[in-house]
Amino acid sequence: MREVFFRNIQKLVPNVENARFLLAVSGGIDSVVMAHLFASWNLNFDIAHCNFHLRGKESNEDMNFIQSIDFLKDRKIFIKEFDTYKIQENSGKSIEMVARDLRYKWFDELLPNYDFLCTAHHANDNAETLLLNLVRGTGYRGLNAIPQKNGKILRPLLHFSSQQIENYAQENEIFYRVDTSNFSLIYHRNKIRHQLIPILEEINPEFIKTTTRNIKIFHSQYNFYQKQIEKVKAEFVEHLQDCVKIKFEQLLSHEDSQLILYEIISDFGFSSTIAEQILKKPHRENGKRFFSNNFMLIQHQGELRIYHLEDIYNEEFIIKNEVDFLKLGFQIERFPIHHQPKFEKDPNILYVDVKKLVFPLTLRHWKFGDFLFPLGMRGKKKVSDLFTDLKVDCQQKQQAFILTSQDNIVWVVGYRSDNRFKIDQTTTEYFRICR
């Protein structure tokens, strides 16, 4: 295994003897074996260990163990402790996702001093990831499972099975820590590892080896597919100064419109479900908005436009007239009042007295300290408290917009309008504004 490891890493890093590696080491068998292999070839490496304090005393014992490993005594060992449960509060993310984000954010801070970050993913992890992706739903991209090299991230053990790693640890009398949470069946990955894969190995005893070979084939097929799809995508995408424009009308005439649309918007974190929703009503959803973690997609007048949320949050949109609403993806209609109209109880629709609005209006991201007089409630309320009452999660808060007139909030878009701008007995005309 030692010689195969070195040949593999030479392929990944041609000048391996002069490269500087940062190894992510948890204290478990996989990462400790990886560190031992690096030490056995006297490569230039240091250690990074995260203590997430998720397993009480065990977490601290892992941290202390890393610092006691004999073959690491001449290496720098970076340790970072996180109050992960506290950080998770109000994040809207699972504890596993929060820990992953914290880990890689810290690694990014350390990486400028290194050429590569190495993690100890192996062939069984790869097979588990492939199966998880299939269960959750995936395309060619998900069939690739875990890449062996992704920018500055290397997985030098990816072609070794967990059994090979265990054998190496026994042969070299390597001590390691056992994470008891790896045996808990509340996690989907552990169910696949301990329940599903043993059944598949009854059908094919070399299931891991077969899956590793299949992933290699999928990777070659995916690379070819990507080269072809990039050529097609270029026909329908235009990069503007503030956004990406998709030539939607032209795209609709293509026989594979849904596939191409998905491939375009997936680069911005949008799912295949969003592509389906857009294509269901391509001409009747003018002004419809969709959000991914970092981007907003607006469907408007035969085009799709994708904006980075940071750009939107840092920018105020000045609305000088009704036409400007349309440019921002809203629908707006003006109606006279001849009799009492029937209003839809939909927070995505604003009904507002025309004469109470003073143009220009401003559309901006909400900020702490903002307050309104919510329609249907007494007195004023902070927008942050409104979000808490409505159980709005962290991501939705980040995506929330405020419409103001003369610095007064008219509408927390999609959540609540302001009582000061409501239609009353004196109203002669009103706007119906829909996002």
Short mmCIF file of C-alpha atoms in Angstrom, two decimals:
data_model
loop_
_atom_site.label_atom_id
_atom_site.label_comp_id
_atom_site.label_asym_id
_atom_site.label_seq_id
_atom_site.Cartn_x
_atom_site.Cartn_y
_atom_site.Cartn_z
CA MET A 1 0.00 0.00 0.00
CA ARG A 2 2.86 2.36 0.81
CA GLU A 3 4.35 2.16 -2.70
CA VAL A 4 0.96 2.42 -4.43
CA PHE A 5 0.18 5.49 -2.30
CA PHE A 6 3.38 7.21 -3.41
CA ARG A 7 2.79 6.41 -7.09
CA ASN A 8 -0.75 7.80 -6.81
CA ILE A 9 0.32 11.03 -5.18
CA GLN A 10 3.10 11.47 -7.74
CA LYS A 11 0.42 11.42 -10.45
CA LEU A 12 -1.60 14.03 -8.58
CA VAL A 13 1.42 16.20 -7.68
CA PRO A 14 4.32 15.70 -10.15
CA ASN A 15 6.81 17.66 -7.98
CA VAL A 16 5.65 15.94 -4.79
CA GLU A 17 9.00 16.13 -2.94
CA ASN A 18 8.88 19.96 -2.99
CA ALA A 19 5.16 20.39 -2.33
CA ARG A 20 3.81 21.56 1.04
CA PHE A 21 0.78 19.64 2.32
CA LEU A 22 -1.75 20.40 5.05
CA LEU A 23 -3.41 17.18 6.31
CA ALA A 24 -6.87 17.24 7.86
CA VAL A 25 -6.56 14.74 10.72
CA SER A 26 -9.46 13.87 13.00
CA GLY A 27 -7.70 11.13 14.96
CA GLY A 28 -9.67 8.32 13.30
CA ILE A 29 -8.05 5.42 11.47
CA ASP A 30 -8.29 6.91 7.96
CA SER A 31 -6.66 10.26 8.66
CA VAL A 32 -4.01 8.81 11.00
CA VAL A 33 -3.03 6.24 8.37
CA MET A 34 -2.84 9.03 5.79
CA ALA A 35 -0.52 10.99 8.08
CA HIS A 36 1.62 7.88 8.65
CA LEU A 37 1.97 7.35 4.88
CA PHE A 38 3.09 10.96 4.40
CA ALA A 39 5.58 10.60 7.27
CA SER A 40 6.91 7.29 5.90
CA TRP A 41 7.95 9.09 2.69
CA ASN A 42 9.24 12.10 4.64
CA LEU A 43 7.02 14.47 2.69
CA ASN A 44 6.62 18.10 3.72
CA PHE A 45 3.37 18.28 5.69
CA ASP A 46 1.66 19.73 8.76
CA ILE A 47 -1.58 18.82 10.57
CA ALA A 48 -4.92 20.61 11.01
CA HIS A 49 -7.41 19.31 13.59
CA CYS A 50 -10.92 20.63 14.34
CA ASN A 51 -12.53 20.11 17.72
CA PHE A 52 -16.26 20.71 17.20
CA HIS A 53 -17.15 19.74 20.79
CA LEU A 54 -19.98 17.55 19.54
CA ARG A 55 -19.11 14.41 21.51
CA GLY A 56 -18.29 15.79 24.95
CA LYS A 57 -15.22 14.22 26.53
CA GLU A 58 -14.48 12.17 23.41
CA SER A 59 -13.90 15.32 21.35
CA ASN A 60 -11.24 16.56 23.79
CA GLU A 61 -9.64 13.12 23.91
CA ASP A 62 -9.36 13.16 20.09
CA MET A 63 -7.65 16.56 20.27
CA ASN A 64 -5.19 15.39 22.94
CA PHE A 65 -4.47 12.18 21.04
CA ILE A 66 -3.44 14.09 17.89
CA GLN A 67 -0.84 15.98 19.89
CA SER A 68 0.58 12.75 21.35
CA ILE A 69 1.21 10.85 18.08
CA ASP A 70 4.92 10.01 17.99
CA PHE A 71 5.47 10.26 14.23
CA LEU A 72 3.94 13.77 14.22
CA LYS A 73 6.17 15.21 16.95
CA ASP A 74 8.25 17.23 14.44
CA ARG A 75 5.22 18.60 12.58
CA LYS A 76 3.18 21.72 13.19
CA ILE A 77 -0.24 20.82 14.56
CA PHE A 78 -2.90 23.48 14.12
CA ILE A 79 -5.97 23.07 16.34
CA LYS A 80 -9.22 25.02 16.15
CA GLU A 81 -12.06 24.65 18.64
CA PHE A 82 -15.67 25.53 17.74
CA ASP A 83 -18.84 25.97 19.80
CA THR A 84 -20.70 24.22 16.99
CA TYR A 85 -24.11 23.88 18.64
CA LYS A 86 -24.21 27.59 19.43
CA ILE A 87 -23.14 28.50 15.90
CA GLN A 88 -25.88 26.24 14.51
CA GLU A 89 -28.62 28.14 16.37
CA ASN A 90 -30.85 30.03 13.90
CA SER A 91 -28.60 28.98 11.00
CA GLY A 92 -31.26 26.80 9.37
CA LYS A 93 -28.55 24.16 8.71
CA SER A 94 -27.94 20.67 10.05
CA ILE A 95 -25.15 20.26 12.58
CA GLU A 96 -23.17 18.24 10.01
CA MET A 97 -23.40 21.05 7.44
CA VAL A 98 -22.43 23.70 9.99
CA ALA A 99 -19.38 21.65 11.03
CA ARG A 100 -18.39 21.14 7.39
CA ASP A 101 -18.67 24.87 6.64
CA LEU A 102 -16.62 25.76 9.73
CA ARG A 103 -13.96 23.19 8.86
CA TYR A 104 -13.41 24.33 5.29
CA LYS A 105 -13.56 28.01 6.18
CA TRP A 106 -10.73 27.47 8.66
CA PHE A 107 -8.78 25.36 6.18
CA ASP A 108 -9.05 28.21 3.67
CA GLU A 109 -7.43 30.51 6.22
CA LEU A 110 -4.48 28.10 6.60
CA LEU A 111 -4.09 27.17 2.91
CA PRO A 112 -2.14 30.24 1.68
CA ASN A 113 0.92 28.69 3.38
CA TYR A 114 0.44 25.32 1.65
CA ASP A 115 0.14 23.92 -1.85
CA PHE A 116 -2.52 21.33 -1.05
CA LEU A 117 -5.06 20.29 1.57
CA CYS A 118 -5.38 16.52 1.95
CA THR A 119 -8.41 14.70 3.35
CA ALA A 120 -8.60 10.97 4.09
CA HIS A 121 -11.63 9.97 2.00
CA HIS A 122 -11.28 6.42 0.69
CA ALA A 123 -12.99 4.05 -1.76
CA ASN A 124 -15.76 3.07 0.68
CA ASP A 125 -16.55 6.76 1.27
CA ASN A 126 -16.74 7.19 -2.48
CA ALA A 127 -19.15 4.27 -2.90
CA GLU A 128 -21.30 5.58 -0.04
CA THR A 129 -21.41 9.04 -1.61
CA LEU A 130 -22.46 7.59 -4.97
CA LEU A 131 -25.28 5.63 -3.34
CA LEU A 132 -26.39 8.67 -1.31
CA ASN A 133 -26.48 10.78 -4.48
CA LEU A 134 -28.55 8.13 -6.28
CA VAL A 135 -31.02 7.91 -3.39
CA ARG A 136 -31.40 11.70 -3.22
CA GLY A 137 -31.54 12.09 -7.01
CA THR A 138 -28.63 13.00 -9.25
CA GLY A 139 -27.32 13.33 -12.79
CA TYR A 140 -23.89 12.75 -14.31
CA ARG A 141 -22.29 15.11 -11.80
CA GLY A 142 -23.42 13.06 -8.81
CA LEU A 143 -22.18 9.84 -10.38
CA ASN A 144 -18.66 11.24 -10.08
CA ALA A 145 -19.04 11.00 -6.29
CA ILE A 146 -15.90 12.44 -4.61
CA PRO A 147 -13.21 13.84 -6.95
CA GLN A 148 -9.63 12.78 -6.22
CA LYS A 149 -8.40 16.30 -6.92
CA ASN A 150 -10.47 19.45 -6.70
CA GLY A 151 -8.38 22.60 -6.96
CA LYS A 152 -6.04 22.53 -3.95
CA ILE A 153 -7.92 19.66 -2.25
CA LEU A 154 -6.45 16.17 -2.64
CA ARG A 155 -7.85 12.79 -1.56
CA PRO A 156 -4.76 10.55 -1.77
CA LEU A 157 -6.50 7.49 -0.24
CA LEU A 158 -9.47 7.51 -2.59
CA HIS A 159 -8.47 4.30 -4.40
CA PHE A 160 -7.90 2.32 -1.19
CA SER A 161 -10.70 0.43 0.56
CA SER A 162 -11.38 0.71 4.28
CA GLN A 163 -10.16 -2.90 4.61
CA GLN A 164 -6.79 -2.01 3.05
CA ILE A 165 -6.48 0.91 5.45
CA GLU A 166 -7.30 -1.33 8.44
CA ASN A 167 -4.71 -3.87 7.28
CA TYR A 168 -2.06 -1.15 6.97
CA ALA A 169 -2.84 0.13 10.47
CA GLN A 170 -2.48 -3.40 11.92
CA GLU A 171 0.75 -4.16 10.04
CA ASN A 172 2.34 -0.90 11.21
CA GLU A 173 0.88 -1.01 14.75
CA ILE A 174 -0.79 2.38 14.33
CA PHE A 175 -3.01 3.58 17.14
CA TYR A 176 -6.10 5.65 16.39
CA ARG A 177 -9.33 6.92 17.89
CA VAL A 178 -12.77 5.41 17.25
CA ASP A 179 -15.64 7.85 16.68
CA THR A 180 -18.66 6.10 18.22
CA SER A 181 -21.03 8.29 16.17
CA ASN A 182 -19.87 6.38 13.06
CA PHE A 183 -21.97 3.44 14.28
CA SER A 184 -25.17 5.39 14.89
CA LEU A 185 -27.90 4.51 12.38
CA ILE A 186 -29.60 7.89 12.74
CA TYR A 187 -27.25 9.11 9.99
CA HIS A 188 -28.07 8.13 6.39
CA ARG A 189 -24.45 7.50 5.50
CA ASN A 190 -24.08 5.03 8.38
CA LYS A 191 -27.21 3.17 7.25
CA ILE A 192 -25.65 2.78 3.81
CA ARG A 193 -22.28 1.77 5.32
CA HIS A 194 -23.54 -0.77 7.86
CA GLN A 195 -26.78 -2.04 6.30
CA LEU A 196 -26.93 -1.49 2.53
CA ILE A 197 -23.35 -2.12 1.41
CA PRO A 198 -23.08 -5.51 3.22
CA ILE A 199 -26.17 -6.65 1.27
CA LEU A 200 -24.65 -5.43 -2.01
CA GLU A 201 -21.42 -7.25 -1.15
CA GLU A 202 -23.43 -10.48 -0.85
CA ILE A 203 -24.39 -10.00 -4.50
CA ASN A 204 -20.93 -8.80 -5.54
CA PRO A 205 -18.16 -9.45 -2.98
CA GLU A 206 -15.98 -6.92 -4.82
CA PHE A 207 -18.65 -4.23 -4.80
CA ILE A 208 -16.26 -1.48 -3.60
CA LYS A 209 -13.69 -2.31 -6.27
CA THR A 210 -16.41 -2.48 -8.95
CA THR A 211 -17.89 0.84 -7.83
CA THR A 212 -14.45 2.49 -7.85
CA ARG A 213 -13.97 1.30 -11.44
CA ASN A 214 -17.46 2.51 -12.42
CA ILE A 215 -16.85 5.94 -10.90
CA LYS A 216 -13.71 6.24 -13.02
CA ILE A 217 -15.80 5.47 -16.14
CA PHE A 218 -18.52 7.93 -15.06
CA HIS A 219 -15.84 10.59 -14.60
CA SER A 220 -14.57 10.16 -18.18
CA GLN A 221 -18.11 10.24 -19.54
CA TYR A 222 -18.94 13.33 -17.50
CA ASN A 223 -15.86 15.18 -18.76
CA PHE A 224 -16.89 14.49 -22.36
CA TYR A 225 -20.48 15.53 -21.64
CA GLN A 226 -19.32 18.76 -20.00
CA LYS A 227 -17.25 19.76 -23.05
CA GLN A 228 -20.30 19.32 -25.29
CA ILE A 229 -22.80 21.01 -22.97
CA GLU A 230 -20.55 24.06 -22.52
CA LYS A 231 -20.67 24.65 -26.27
CA VAL A 232 -24.47 24.50 -26.23
CA LYS A 233 -24.81 26.68 -23.13
CA ALA A 234 -22.75 29.43 -24.77
CA GLU A 235 -25.50 29.89 -27.38
CA PHE A 236 -28.06 30.93 -24.76
CA VAL A 237 -26.05 32.78 -22.10
CA GLU A 238 -24.89 36.39 -22.10
CA HIS A 239 -22.74 37.82 -19.30
CA LEU A 240 -23.75 41.40 -18.52
CA GLN A 241 -22.08 43.80 -16.10
CA ASP A 242 -24.51 43.18 -13.23
CA CYS A 243 -26.06 39.81 -14.07
CA VAL A 244 -26.17 36.78 -16.31
CA LYS A 245 -28.88 36.84 -18.98
CA ILE A 246 -30.41 33.65 -20.38
CA LYS A 247 -32.01 33.95 -23.81
CA PHE A 248 -35.12 32.14 -22.69
CA GLU A 249 -37.28 32.51 -25.81
CA GLN A 250 -34.52 31.01 -27.98
CA LEU A 251 -33.92 28.26 -25.42
CA LEU A 252 -37.59 27.21 -25.50
CA SER A 253 -37.29 26.20 -29.15
CA HIS A 254 -34.51 23.70 -28.41
CA GLU A 255 -35.60 20.06 -28.13
CA ASP A 256 -33.57 19.62 -24.93
CA SER A 257 -34.60 22.94 -23.36
CA GLN A 258 -35.11 21.54 -19.85
CA LEU A 259 -31.73 19.80 -19.78
CA ILE A 260 -29.89 22.89 -21.06
CA LEU A 261 -31.75 25.23 -18.71
CA TYR A 262 -30.87 23.02 -15.75
CA GLU A 263 -27.20 22.87 -16.78
CA ILE A 264 -27.09 26.67 -16.99
CA ILE A 265 -28.82 27.46 -13.70
CA SER A 266 -27.20 24.61 -11.73
CA ASP A 267 -23.91 26.54 -12.00
CA PHE A 268 -25.61 29.08 -9.69
CA GLY A 269 -26.98 26.55 -7.19
CA PHE A 270 -30.50 26.11 -8.63
CA SER A 271 -32.03 22.63 -8.73
CA SER A 272 -33.64 20.66 -11.55
CA THR A 273 -36.99 21.29 -9.81
CA ILE A 274 -36.57 25.03 -10.43
CA ALA A 275 -35.93 24.35 -14.13
CA GLU A 276 -39.14 22.31 -14.25
CA GLN A 277 -41.14 25.08 -12.54
CA ILE A 278 -39.88 27.71 -14.97
CA LEU A 279 -40.74 25.60 -18.01
CA LYS A 280 -44.23 24.68 -16.77
CA LYS A 281 -45.51 28.22 -17.31
CA PRO A 282 -42.84 29.91 -19.45
CA HIS A 283 -45.03 32.85 -20.51
CA ARG A 284 -47.38 33.29 -17.53
CA GLU A 285 -44.91 33.70 -14.66
CA ASN A 286 -43.64 37.17 -15.49
CA GLY A 287 -41.79 38.59 -12.48
CA LYS A 288 -41.40 35.21 -10.77
CA ARG A 289 -38.33 34.98 -8.55
CA PHE A 290 -36.30 31.97 -7.46
CA PHE A 291 -33.49 31.85 -4.92
CA SER A 292 -30.47 29.65 -4.37
CA ASN A 293 -28.02 30.18 -1.50
CA ASN A 294 -26.13 32.94 -3.29
CA PHE A 295 -28.19 33.95 -6.32
CA MET A 296 -31.60 35.25 -7.38
CA LEU A 297 -33.20 34.33 -10.70
CA ILE A 298 -35.90 36.61 -12.16
CA GLN A 299 -38.19 35.57 -14.99
CA HIS A 300 -39.22 38.59 -17.02
CA GLN A 301 -40.37 39.38 -20.58
CA GLY A 302 -38.83 36.45 -22.41
CA GLU A 303 -35.61 36.49 -20.42
CA LEU A 304 -34.15 34.97 -17.30
CA ARG A 305 -31.70 37.07 -15.33
CA ILE A 306 -29.47 35.82 -12.53
CA TYR A 307 -28.11 38.23 -9.93
CA HIS A 308 -25.62 37.62 -7.14
CA LEU A 309 -27.37 38.24 -3.82
CA GLU A 310 -24.40 40.15 -2.40
CA ASP A 311 -24.66 42.62 -5.28
CA ILE A 312 -28.37 43.01 -4.61
CA TYR A 313 -27.96 43.40 -0.85
CA ASN A 314 -25.33 46.09 -1.29
CA GLU A 315 -27.38 48.02 -3.81
CA GLU A 316 -30.51 50.13 -3.51
CA PHE A 317 -32.92 50.08 -6.43
CA ILE A 318 -34.56 53.42 -7.08
CA ILE A 319 -38.09 53.07 -8.46
CA LYS A 320 -39.02 56.30 -10.24
CA ASN A 321 -42.30 55.12 -11.74
CA GLU A 322 -44.49 52.12 -12.45
CA VAL A 323 -42.30 50.97 -15.33
CA ASP A 324 -39.35 50.55 -12.97
CA PHE A 325 -41.34 47.97 -11.01
CA LEU A 326 -41.59 45.89 -14.18
CA LYS A 327 -37.85 46.15 -14.79
CA LEU A 328 -37.23 44.66 -11.34
CA GLY A 329 -39.49 41.70 -12.05
CA PHE A 330 -42.63 42.88 -10.24
CA GLN A 331 -46.13 43.03 -11.69
CA ILE A 332 -47.99 46.26 -11.06
CA GLU A 333 -51.55 47.30 -11.94
CA ARG A 334 -53.50 50.48 -11.15
CA PHE A 335 -57.24 50.28 -10.41
CA PRO A 336 -59.90 52.90 -9.64
CA ILE A 337 -62.22 52.18 -6.71
CA HIS A 338 -65.87 52.15 -7.84
CA HIS A 339 -66.88 49.72 -5.12
CA GLN A 340 -65.16 47.85 -2.30
CA PRO A 341 -62.68 45.51 -4.03
CA LYS A 342 -61.93 41.97 -2.86
CA PHE A 343 -58.33 41.60 -1.76
CA GLU A 344 -56.37 38.36 -1.82
CA LYS A 345 -54.75 37.49 1.50
CA ASP A 346 -51.34 36.83 0.00
CA PRO A 347 -48.16 38.39 1.50
CA ASN A 348 -46.62 38.32 -1.98
CA ILE A 349 -49.24 40.86 -3.13
CA LEU A 350 -49.29 44.47 -1.98
CA TYR A 351 -52.47 46.59 -2.17
CA VAL A 352 -51.61 50.22 -1.58
CA ASP A 353 -53.30 53.61 -1.88
CA VAL A 354 -51.84 55.41 -4.93
CA LYS A 355 -51.86 58.85 -3.33
CA LYS A 356 -50.03 57.63 -0.23
CA LEU A 357 -47.02 56.50 -2.23
CA VAL A 358 -44.48 59.21 -2.98
CA PHE A 359 -42.10 58.38 -5.83
CA PRO A 360 -39.23 57.71 -6.12
CA LEU A 361 -39.50 54.59 -3.98
CA THR A 362 -36.56 52.50 -2.79
CA LEU A 363 -36.19 48.71 -2.85
CA ARG A 364 -33.40 47.52 -0.60
CA HIS A 365 -32.27 44.71 1.64
CA TRP A 366 -33.62 44.93 5.19
CA LYS A 367 -31.31 45.89 8.04
CA PHE A 368 -31.40 45.76 11.82
CA GLY A 369 -33.30 48.70 13.27
CA ASP A 370 -35.90 48.75 10.47
CA PHE A 371 -39.46 48.96 11.78
CA LEU A 372 -42.97 49.16 10.38
CA PHE A 373 -46.58 49.43 11.52
CA PRO A 374 -47.79 45.98 10.39
CA LEU A 375 -51.19 45.80 8.72
CA GLY A 376 -53.67 44.11 11.05
CA MET A 377 -51.59 44.82 14.16
CA ARG A 378 -51.42 47.67 16.67
CA GLY A 379 -48.35 49.86 17.02
CA LYS A 380 -44.96 49.48 15.43
CA LYS A 381 -42.74 46.44 15.24
CA LYS A 382 -39.12 45.79 14.36
CA VAL A 383 -38.66 43.85 11.14
CA SER A 384 -36.32 41.46 12.97
CA ASP A 385 -39.09 40.71 15.50
CA LEU A 386 -41.59 40.20 12.67
CA PHE A 387 -39.27 37.58 11.16
CA THR A 388 -38.97 35.86 14.54
CA ASP A 389 -42.78 35.75 14.94
CA LEU A 390 -43.17 34.32 11.44
CA LYS A 391 -40.39 31.76 12.07
CA VAL A 392 -38.40 33.00 9.07
CA ASP A 393 -35.13 31.08 8.82
CA CYS A 394 -31.68 32.60 8.38
CA GLN A 395 -31.49 32.07 4.63
CA GLN A 396 -34.94 33.59 4.04
CA LYS A 397 -33.98 36.61 6.14
CA GLN A 398 -30.92 37.14 3.97
CA GLN A 399 -33.15 37.18 0.91
CA ALA A 400 -35.75 39.61 2.28
CA PHE A 401 -36.35 43.02 0.68
CA ILE A 402 -37.94 46.24 1.92
CA LEU A 403 -39.95 48.70 -0.19
CA THR A 404 -39.86 52.24 1.20
CA SER A 405 -41.47 55.60 0.44
CA GLN A 406 -39.74 58.64 1.94
CA ASP A 407 -37.78 56.28 4.22
CA ASN A 408 -40.99 54.75 5.58
CA ILE A 409 -41.46 51.02 5.06
CA VAL A 410 -44.37 50.28 2.74
CA TRP A 411 -43.85 46.54 2.44
CA VAL A 412 -41.62 43.83 3.83
CA VAL A 413 -41.77 42.07 0.48
CA GLY A 414 -43.43 38.69 0.76
CA TYR A 415 -44.23 39.04 4.48
CA ARG A 416 -46.26 42.06 5.61
CA SER A 417 -47.42 45.47 4.37
CA ASP A 418 -47.54 48.65 6.45
CA ASN A 419 -50.76 49.98 7.95
CA ARG A 420 -49.90 53.58 6.98
CA PHE A 421 -50.29 52.85 3.27
CA LYS A 422 -53.44 50.75 3.38
CA ILE A 423 -56.54 51.37 1.31
CA ASP A 424 -59.24 53.21 3.29
CA GLN A 425 -62.48 55.20 2.79
CA THR A 426 -60.57 58.10 1.18
CA THR A 427 -58.85 55.95 -1.45
CA THR A 428 -59.79 56.66 -5.06
CA GLU A 429 -57.10 54.56 -6.78
CA TYR A 430 -54.92 51.71 -5.65
CA PHE A 431 -51.94 49.70 -6.88
CA ARG A 432 -51.84 45.92 -6.92
CA ILE A 433 -48.13 45.01 -6.83
CA CYS A 434 -47.09 41.37 -7.07
CA ARG A 435 -43.59 39.98 -6.80
#
